[in-house]
XYZ file of N, CA and C in Angstrom:
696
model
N -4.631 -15.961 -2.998
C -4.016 -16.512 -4.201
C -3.194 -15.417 -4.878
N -2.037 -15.319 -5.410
C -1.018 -14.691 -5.870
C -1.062 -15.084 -7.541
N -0.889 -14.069 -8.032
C -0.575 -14.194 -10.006
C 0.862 -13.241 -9.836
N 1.961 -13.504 -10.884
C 2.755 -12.599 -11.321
C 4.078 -13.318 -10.241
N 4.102 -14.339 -9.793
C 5.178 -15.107 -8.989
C 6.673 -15.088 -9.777
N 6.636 -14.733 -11.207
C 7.871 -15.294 -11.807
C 8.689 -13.835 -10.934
N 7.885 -12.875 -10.536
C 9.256 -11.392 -10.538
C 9.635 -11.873 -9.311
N 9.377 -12.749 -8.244
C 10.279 -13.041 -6.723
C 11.062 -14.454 -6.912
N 10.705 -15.174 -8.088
C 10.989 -16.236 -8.279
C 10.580 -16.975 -9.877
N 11.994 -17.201 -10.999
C 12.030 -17.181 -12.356
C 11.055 -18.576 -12.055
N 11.364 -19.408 -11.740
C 11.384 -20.620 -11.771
C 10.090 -21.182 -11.559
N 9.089 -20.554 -10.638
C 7.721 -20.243 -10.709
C 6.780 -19.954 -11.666
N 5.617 -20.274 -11.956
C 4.670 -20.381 -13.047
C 3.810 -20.825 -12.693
N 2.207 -18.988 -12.706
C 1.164 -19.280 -12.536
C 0.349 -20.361 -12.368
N -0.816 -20.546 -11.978
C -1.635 -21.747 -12.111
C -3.494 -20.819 -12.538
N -2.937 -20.983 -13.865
C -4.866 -19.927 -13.949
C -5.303 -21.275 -14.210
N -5.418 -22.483 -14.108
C -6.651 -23.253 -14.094
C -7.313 -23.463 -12.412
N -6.189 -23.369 -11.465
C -6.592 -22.963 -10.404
C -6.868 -21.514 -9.929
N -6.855 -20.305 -10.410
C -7.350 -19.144 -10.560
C -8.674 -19.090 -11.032
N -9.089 -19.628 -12.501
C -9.949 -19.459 -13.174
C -11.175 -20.581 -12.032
N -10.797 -21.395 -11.480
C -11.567 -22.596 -10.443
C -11.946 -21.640 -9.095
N -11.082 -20.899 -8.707
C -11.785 -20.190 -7.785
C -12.619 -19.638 -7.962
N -12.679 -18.231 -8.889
C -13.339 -17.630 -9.458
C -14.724 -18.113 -9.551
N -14.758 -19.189 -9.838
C -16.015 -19.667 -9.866
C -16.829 -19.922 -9.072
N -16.206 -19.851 -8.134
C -16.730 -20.155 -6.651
C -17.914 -19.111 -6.403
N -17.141 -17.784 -6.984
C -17.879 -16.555 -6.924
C -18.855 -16.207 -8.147
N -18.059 -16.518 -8.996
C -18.955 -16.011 -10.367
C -19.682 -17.142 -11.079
N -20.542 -18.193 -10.356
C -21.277 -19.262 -10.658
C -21.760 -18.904 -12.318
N -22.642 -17.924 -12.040
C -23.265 -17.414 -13.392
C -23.217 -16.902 -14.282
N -23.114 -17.138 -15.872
C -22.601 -16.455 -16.570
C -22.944 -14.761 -16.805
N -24.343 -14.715 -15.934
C -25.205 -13.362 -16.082
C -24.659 -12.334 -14.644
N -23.527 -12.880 -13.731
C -23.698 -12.786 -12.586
C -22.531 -10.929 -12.406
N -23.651 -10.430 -12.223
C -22.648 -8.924 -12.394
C -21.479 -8.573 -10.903
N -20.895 -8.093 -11.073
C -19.555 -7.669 -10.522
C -18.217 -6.868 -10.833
N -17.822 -6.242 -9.841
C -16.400 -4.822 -10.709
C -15.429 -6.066 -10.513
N -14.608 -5.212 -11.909
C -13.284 -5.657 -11.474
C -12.466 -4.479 -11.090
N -11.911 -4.740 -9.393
C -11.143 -3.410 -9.239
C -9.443 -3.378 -9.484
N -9.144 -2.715 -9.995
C -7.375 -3.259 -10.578
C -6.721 -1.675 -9.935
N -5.722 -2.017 -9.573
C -4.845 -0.825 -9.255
C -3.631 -0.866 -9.398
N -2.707 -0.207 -10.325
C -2.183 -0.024 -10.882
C -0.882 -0.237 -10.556
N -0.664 -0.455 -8.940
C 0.783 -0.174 -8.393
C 0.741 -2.002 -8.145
N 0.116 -2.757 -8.345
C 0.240 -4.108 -8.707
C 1.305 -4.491 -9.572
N 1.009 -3.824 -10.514
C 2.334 -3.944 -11.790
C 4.146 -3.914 -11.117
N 3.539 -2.447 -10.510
C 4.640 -2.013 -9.897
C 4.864 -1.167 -9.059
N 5.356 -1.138 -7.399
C 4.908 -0.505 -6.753
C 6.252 -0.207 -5.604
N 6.101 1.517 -5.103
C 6.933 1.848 -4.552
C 6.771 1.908 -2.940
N 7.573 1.850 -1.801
C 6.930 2.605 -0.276
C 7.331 3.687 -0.497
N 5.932 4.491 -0.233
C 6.041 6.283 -0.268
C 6.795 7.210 0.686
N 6.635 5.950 2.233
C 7.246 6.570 3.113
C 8.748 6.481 3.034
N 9.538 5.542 2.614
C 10.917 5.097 2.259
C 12.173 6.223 2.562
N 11.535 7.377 1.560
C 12.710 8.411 1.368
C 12.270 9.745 2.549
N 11.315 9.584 3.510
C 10.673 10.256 4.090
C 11.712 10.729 5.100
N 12.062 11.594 5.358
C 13.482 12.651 6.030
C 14.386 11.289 6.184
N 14.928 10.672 4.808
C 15.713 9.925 5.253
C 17.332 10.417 5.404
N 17.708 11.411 5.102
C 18.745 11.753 6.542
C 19.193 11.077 7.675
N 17.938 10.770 7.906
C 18.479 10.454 9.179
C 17.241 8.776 9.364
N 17.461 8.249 8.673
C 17.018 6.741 8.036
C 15.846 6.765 8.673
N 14.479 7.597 8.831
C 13.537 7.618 9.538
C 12.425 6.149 9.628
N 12.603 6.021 7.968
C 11.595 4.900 8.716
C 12.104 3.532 8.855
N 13.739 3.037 8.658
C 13.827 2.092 9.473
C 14.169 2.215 11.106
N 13.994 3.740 11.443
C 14.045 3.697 12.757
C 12.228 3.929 13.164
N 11.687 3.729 12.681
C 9.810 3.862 13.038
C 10.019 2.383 12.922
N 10.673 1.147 12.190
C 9.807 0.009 12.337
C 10.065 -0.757 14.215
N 10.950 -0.491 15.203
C 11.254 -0.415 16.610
C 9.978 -0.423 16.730
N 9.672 1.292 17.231
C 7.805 1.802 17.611
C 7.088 0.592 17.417
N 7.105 0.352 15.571
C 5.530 0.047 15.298
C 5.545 -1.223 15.316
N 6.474 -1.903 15.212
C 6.166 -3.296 14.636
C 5.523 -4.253 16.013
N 4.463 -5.097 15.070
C 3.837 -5.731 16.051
C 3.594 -7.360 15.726
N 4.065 -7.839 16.673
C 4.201 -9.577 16.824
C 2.573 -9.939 16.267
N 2.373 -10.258 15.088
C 1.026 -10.890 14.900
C 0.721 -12.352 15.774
N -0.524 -12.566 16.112
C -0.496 -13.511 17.509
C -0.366 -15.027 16.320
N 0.046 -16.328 16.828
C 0.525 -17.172 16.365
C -0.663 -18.158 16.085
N -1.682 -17.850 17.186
C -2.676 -18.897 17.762
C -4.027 -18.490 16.738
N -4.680 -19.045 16.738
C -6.701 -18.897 15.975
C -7.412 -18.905 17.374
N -6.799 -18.976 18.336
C -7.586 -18.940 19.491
C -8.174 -17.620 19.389
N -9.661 -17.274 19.419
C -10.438 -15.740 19.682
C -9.700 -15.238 20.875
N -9.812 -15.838 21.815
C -9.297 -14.930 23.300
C -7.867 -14.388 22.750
N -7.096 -14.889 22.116
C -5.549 -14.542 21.940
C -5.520 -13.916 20.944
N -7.094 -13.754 20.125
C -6.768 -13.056 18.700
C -7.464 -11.813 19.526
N -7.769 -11.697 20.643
C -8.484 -10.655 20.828
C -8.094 -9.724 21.896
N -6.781 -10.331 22.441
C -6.124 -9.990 23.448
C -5.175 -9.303 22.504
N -4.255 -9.599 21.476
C -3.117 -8.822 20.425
C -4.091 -7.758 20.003
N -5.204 -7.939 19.463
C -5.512 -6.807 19.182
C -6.182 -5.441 19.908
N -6.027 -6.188 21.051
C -6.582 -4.793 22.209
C -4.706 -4.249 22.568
N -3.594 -5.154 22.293
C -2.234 -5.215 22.911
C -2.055 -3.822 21.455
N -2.657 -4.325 20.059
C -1.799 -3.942 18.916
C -2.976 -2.065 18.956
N -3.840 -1.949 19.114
C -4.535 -1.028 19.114
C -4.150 0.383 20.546
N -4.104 -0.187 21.453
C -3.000 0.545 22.808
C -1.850 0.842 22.244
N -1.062 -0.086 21.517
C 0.612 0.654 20.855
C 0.273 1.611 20.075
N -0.640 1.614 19.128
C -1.442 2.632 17.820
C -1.794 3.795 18.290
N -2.495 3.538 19.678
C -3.120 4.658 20.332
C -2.329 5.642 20.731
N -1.317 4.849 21.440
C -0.282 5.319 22.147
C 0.815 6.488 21.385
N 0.701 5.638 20.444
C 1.477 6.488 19.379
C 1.386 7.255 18.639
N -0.165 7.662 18.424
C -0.665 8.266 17.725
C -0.978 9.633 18.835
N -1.295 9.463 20.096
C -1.164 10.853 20.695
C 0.080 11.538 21.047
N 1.135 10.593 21.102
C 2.115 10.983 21.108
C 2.647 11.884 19.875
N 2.368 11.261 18.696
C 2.467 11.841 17.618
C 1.814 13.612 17.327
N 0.653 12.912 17.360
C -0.460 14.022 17.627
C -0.031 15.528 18.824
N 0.460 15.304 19.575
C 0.928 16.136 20.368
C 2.132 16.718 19.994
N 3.072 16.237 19.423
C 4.595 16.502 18.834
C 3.653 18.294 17.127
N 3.026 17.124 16.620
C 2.329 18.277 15.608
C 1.931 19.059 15.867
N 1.078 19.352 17.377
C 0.207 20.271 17.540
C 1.531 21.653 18.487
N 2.447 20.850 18.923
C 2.959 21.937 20.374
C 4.324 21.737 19.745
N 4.768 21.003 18.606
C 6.428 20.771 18.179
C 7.393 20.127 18.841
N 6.897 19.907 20.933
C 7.838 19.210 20.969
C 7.034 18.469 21.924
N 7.574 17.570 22.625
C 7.132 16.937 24.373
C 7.245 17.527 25.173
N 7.642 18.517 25.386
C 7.932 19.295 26.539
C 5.854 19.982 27.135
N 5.932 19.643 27.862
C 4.351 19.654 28.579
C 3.387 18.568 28.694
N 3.990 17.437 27.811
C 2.960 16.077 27.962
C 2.465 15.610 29.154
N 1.088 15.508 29.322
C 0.735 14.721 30.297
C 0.708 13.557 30.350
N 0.861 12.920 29.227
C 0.297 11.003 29.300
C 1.557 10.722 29.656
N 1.179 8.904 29.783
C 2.327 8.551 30.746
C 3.766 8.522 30.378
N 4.718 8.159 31.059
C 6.294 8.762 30.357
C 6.971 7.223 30.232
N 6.450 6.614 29.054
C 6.632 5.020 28.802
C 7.737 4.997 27.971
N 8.026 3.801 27.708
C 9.081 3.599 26.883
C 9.078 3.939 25.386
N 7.728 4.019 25.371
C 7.684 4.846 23.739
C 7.604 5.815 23.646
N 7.410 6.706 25.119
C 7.463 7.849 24.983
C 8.904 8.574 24.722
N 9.772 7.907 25.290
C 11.330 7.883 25.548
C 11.944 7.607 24.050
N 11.037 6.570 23.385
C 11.691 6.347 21.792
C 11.394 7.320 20.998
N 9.976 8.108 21.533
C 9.801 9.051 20.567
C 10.382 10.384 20.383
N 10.336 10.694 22.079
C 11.271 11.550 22.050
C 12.853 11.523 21.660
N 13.415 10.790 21.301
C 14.784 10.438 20.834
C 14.228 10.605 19.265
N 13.786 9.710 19.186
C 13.315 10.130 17.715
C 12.850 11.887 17.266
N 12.245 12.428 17.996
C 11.871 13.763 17.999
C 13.320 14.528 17.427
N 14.551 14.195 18.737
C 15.554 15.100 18.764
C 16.290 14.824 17.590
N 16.625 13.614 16.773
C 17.232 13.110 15.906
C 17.065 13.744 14.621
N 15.001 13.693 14.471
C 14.605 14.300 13.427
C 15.465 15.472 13.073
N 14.492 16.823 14.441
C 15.131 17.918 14.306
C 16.311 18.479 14.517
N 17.149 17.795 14.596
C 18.348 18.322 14.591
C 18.777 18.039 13.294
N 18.458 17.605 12.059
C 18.702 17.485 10.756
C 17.745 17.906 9.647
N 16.549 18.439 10.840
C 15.573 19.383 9.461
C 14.603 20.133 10.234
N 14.775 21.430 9.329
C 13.912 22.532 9.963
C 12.541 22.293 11.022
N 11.800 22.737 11.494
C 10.652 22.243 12.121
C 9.673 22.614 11.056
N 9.517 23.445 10.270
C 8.551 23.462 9.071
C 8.368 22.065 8.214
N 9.369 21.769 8.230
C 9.905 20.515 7.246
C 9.292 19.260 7.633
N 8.626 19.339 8.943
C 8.218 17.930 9.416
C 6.685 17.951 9.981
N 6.407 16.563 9.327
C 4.603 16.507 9.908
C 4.964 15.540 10.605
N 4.702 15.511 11.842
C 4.745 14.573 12.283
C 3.389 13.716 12.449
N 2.114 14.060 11.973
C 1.474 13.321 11.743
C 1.672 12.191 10.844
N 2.296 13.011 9.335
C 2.885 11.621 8.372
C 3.933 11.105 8.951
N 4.508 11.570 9.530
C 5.438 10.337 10.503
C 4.426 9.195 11.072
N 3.492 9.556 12.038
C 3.073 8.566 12.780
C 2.076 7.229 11.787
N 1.636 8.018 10.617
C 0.969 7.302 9.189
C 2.010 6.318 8.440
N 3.186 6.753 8.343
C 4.168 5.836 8.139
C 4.569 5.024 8.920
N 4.851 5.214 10.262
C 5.165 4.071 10.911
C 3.849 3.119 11.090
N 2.721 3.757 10.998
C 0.999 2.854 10.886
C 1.268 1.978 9.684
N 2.038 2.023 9.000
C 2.009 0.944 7.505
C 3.124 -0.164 7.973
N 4.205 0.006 8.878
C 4.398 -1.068 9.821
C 3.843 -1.833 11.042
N 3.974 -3.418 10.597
C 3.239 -4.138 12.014
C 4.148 -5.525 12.160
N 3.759 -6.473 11.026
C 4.851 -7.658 11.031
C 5.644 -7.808 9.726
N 5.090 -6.858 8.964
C 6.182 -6.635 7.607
C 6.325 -5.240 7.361
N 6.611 -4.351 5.869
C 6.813 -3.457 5.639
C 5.969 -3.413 4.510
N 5.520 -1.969 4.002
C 4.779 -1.645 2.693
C 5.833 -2.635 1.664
N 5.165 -3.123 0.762
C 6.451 -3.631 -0.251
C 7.111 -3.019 -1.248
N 7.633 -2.928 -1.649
C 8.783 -2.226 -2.923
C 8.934 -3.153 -3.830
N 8.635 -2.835 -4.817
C 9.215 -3.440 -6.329
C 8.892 -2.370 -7.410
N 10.083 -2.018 -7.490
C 9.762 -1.142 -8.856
C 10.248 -2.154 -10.113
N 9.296 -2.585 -10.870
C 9.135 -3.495 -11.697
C 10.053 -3.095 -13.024
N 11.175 -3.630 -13.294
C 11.781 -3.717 -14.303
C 10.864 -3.545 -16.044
N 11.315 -2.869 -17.224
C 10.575 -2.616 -18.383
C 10.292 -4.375 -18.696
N 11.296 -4.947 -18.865
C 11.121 -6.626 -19.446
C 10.322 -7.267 -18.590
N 10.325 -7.007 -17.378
C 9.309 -7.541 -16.622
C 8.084 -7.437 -16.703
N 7.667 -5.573 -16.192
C 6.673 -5.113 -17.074
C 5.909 -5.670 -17.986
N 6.565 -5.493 -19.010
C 5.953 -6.286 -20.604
C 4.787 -7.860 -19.922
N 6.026 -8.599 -19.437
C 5.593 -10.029 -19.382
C 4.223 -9.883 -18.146
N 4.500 -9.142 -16.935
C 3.496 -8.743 -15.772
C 2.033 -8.362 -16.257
N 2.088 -7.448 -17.526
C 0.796 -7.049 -18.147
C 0.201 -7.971 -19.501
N 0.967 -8.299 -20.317
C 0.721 -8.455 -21.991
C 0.770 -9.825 -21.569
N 0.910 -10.463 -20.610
C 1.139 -11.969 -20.273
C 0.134 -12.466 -18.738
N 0.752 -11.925 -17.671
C 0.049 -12.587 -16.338
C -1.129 -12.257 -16.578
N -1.338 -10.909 -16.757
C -2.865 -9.699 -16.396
C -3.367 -10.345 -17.731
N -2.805 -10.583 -18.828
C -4.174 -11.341 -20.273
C -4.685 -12.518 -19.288
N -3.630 -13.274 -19.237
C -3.927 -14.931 -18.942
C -5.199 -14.752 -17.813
N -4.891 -13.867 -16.699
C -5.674 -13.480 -15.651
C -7.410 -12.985 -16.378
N -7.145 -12.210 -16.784
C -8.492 -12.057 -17.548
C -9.387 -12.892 -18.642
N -8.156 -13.482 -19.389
C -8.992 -14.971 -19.869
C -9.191 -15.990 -18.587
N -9.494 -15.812 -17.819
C -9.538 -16.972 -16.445
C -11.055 -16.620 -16.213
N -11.322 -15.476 -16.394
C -12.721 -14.382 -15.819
C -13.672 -15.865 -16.298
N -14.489 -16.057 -15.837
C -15.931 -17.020 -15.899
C -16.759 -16.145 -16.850
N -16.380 -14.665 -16.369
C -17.502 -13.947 -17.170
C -17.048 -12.490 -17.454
N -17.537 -11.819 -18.321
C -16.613 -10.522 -18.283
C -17.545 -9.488 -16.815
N -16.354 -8.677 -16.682
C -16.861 -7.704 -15.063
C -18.413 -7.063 -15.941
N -18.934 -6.347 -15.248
C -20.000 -5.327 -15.267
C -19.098 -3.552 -15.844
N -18.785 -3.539 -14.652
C -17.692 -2.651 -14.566
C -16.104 -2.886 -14.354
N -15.554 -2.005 -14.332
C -14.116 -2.018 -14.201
C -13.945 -0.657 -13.795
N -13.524 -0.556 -12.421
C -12.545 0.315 -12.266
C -10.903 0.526 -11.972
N -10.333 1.462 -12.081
C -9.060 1.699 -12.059
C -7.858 2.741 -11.223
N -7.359 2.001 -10.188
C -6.842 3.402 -9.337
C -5.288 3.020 -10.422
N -4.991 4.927 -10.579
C -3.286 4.618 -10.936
C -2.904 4.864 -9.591
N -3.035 5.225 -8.558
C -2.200 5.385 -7.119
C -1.018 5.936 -7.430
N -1.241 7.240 -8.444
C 0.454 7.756 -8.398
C 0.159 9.119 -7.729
N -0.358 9.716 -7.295
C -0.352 10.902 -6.653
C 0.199 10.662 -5.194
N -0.445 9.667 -4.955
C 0.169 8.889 -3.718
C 1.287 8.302 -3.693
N 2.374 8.199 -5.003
C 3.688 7.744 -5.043
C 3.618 6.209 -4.783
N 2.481 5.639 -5.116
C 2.763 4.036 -4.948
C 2.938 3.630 -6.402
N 2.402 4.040 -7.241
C 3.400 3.312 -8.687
C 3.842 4.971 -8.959
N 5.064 4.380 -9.523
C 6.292 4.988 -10.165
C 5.674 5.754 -11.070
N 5.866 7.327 -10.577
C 5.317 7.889 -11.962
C 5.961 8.103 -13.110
N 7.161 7.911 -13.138
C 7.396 7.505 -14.338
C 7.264 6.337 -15.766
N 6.322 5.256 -14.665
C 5.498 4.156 -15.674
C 4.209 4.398 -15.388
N 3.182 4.955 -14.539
C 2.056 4.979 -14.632
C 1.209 4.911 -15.622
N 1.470 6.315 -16.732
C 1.066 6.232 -18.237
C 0.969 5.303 -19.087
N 2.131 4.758 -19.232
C 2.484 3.581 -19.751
C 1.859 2.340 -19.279
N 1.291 2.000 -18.044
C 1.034 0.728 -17.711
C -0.409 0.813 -17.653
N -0.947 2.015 -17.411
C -2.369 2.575 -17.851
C -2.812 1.852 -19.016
N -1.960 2.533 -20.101
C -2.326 2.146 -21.766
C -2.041 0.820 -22.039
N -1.295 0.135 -21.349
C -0.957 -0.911 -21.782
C -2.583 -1.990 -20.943
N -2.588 -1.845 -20.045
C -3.824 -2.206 -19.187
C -4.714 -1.995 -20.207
N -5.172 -1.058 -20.615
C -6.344 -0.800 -20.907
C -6.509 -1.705 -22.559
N -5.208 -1.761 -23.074
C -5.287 -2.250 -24.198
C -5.410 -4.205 -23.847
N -5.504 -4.277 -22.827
C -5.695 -5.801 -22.467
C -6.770 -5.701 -22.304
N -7.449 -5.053 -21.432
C -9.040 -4.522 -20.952
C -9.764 -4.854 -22.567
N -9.183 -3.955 -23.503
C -10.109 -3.823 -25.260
C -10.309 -5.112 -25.605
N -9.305 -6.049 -25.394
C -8.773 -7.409 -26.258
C -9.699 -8.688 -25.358
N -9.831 -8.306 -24.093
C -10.389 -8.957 -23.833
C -12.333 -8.706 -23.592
N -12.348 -7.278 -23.363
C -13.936 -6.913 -23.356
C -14.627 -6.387 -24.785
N -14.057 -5.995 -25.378
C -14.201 -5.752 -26.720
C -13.371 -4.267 -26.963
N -13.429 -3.511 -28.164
C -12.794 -2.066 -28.672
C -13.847 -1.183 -28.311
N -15.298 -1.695 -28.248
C -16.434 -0.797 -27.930
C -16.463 -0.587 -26.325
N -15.889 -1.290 -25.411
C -15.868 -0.431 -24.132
C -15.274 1.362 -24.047
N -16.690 1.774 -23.172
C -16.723 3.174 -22.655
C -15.787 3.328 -21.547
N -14.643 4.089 -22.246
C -13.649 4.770 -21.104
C -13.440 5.469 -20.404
N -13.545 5.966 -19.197
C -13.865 7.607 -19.115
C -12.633 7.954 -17.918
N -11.772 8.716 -18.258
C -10.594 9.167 -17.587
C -10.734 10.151 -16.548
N -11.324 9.723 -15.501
C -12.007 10.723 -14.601
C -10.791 11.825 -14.006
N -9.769 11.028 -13.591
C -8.708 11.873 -12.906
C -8.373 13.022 -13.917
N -8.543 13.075 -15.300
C -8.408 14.136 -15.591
C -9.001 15.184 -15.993
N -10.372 15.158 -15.345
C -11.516 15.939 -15.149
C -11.284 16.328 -13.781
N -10.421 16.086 -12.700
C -10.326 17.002 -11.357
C -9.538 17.503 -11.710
N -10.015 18.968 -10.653
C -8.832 20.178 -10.964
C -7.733 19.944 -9.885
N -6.675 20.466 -10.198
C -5.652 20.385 -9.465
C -5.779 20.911 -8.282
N -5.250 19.593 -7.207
C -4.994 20.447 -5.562
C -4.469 21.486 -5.354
């Protein structure tokens, strides 16, 4: 089930009486404890890998490699055959990868000399010939192309007017839907990881949390853990 439909489409408008009906499915009881886990790049959220040596447009040349035909059928045998098909491409690619990090290039590989081996190595030469060899992990290469299969990480960096309406509007309505208030609540901002925009993180934090007050009360205990770790 999807909330926040108006940002792909104006014309669209929630359904929390069918939100708040599911819910119930789960939260029968008014005594019935449970987290609510919220993360932050919901609001608004970037692909980290996107700008990743894009020079030389790296990861729309990783979605070739990775992308993988999800099987069409509910048949087990065919759901179980793609995924022995989709786990061999992963594998495959991942020692390939793995070997590029450890020795810098292909030159000595033993595994077999397949067609992805041939893409990767093209890919290899492309990289480096437009950035130092310090400059490249190719492990986060092979982690980025792992976030392709039959779509892409998504992108929306959420407009301020949008914003507003996404939190002070979907995320209230969403929480008046609750059957019952959470137990707990936790909260990833996912900006160290570059999935929400750090330039709204703060902002959508406080604004969150001030929906969190309105709807659990002003006496909820806050505790800002991330800024009790010391820096990497």
């Amino acid at each position: 089930m999807t909330i926040g439909t108006f940002i792909e489409d104006a014309a669209k408008k929630d359904d929390f009486t069918a939100v708040s009906s599911a819910l119930r499915q789960y939260l029968p009881e008014k005594d019935t404890p449970y987290i609510l886990d919220i993360d932050l790049d919901f609001f608004s959220t970037k692909n980290p890998f996107k700008d990743l040596h894009e020079r030389v447009n790296l990861y729309d040349k990783l979605a070739p490699l990775f992308t993988y035909k999800r099987a069409e059928s509910n048949d087990p045998e065919v759901l179980k055959e793609s995924m022995i098909e989709r786990n061999q491409q992963l594998s495959e690619l991942k020692d390939l990868f793995g070997y590029l990090e450890e020795h810098r290039s292909l030159k000595g590989y033993d595994g077999s000399k397949t067609s992805r081996y041939e893409a990767v190595d093209r890919l290899f030469q492309e990289v480096t010939s437009a950035y130092r060899d310090p400059e490249i992990d190719w492990m986060l290469v092979y982690n980025a192309g792992s976030t392709i299969d039959d779509t892409v990480l998504p992108e929306h960096v959420t407009e301020p007017n949008d914003l507003d309406r996404l939190i002070n509007g979907t995320f209230r309505l969403f929480l008046t839907a609750l059957p019952t208030s959470p137990t707990i609540v936790t909260i990833a901002r996912s900006s160290e990881d570059d999935y929400t925009p750090l330039e709204s993180v703060d902002q959508i934090q406080v604004d969150v949390l001030d929906q969190l007050r309105e709807r659990l009360g002003p006496e909820i205990d806050i505790k800002l853990i991330y800024q009790d770790e010391e820096p990497q």
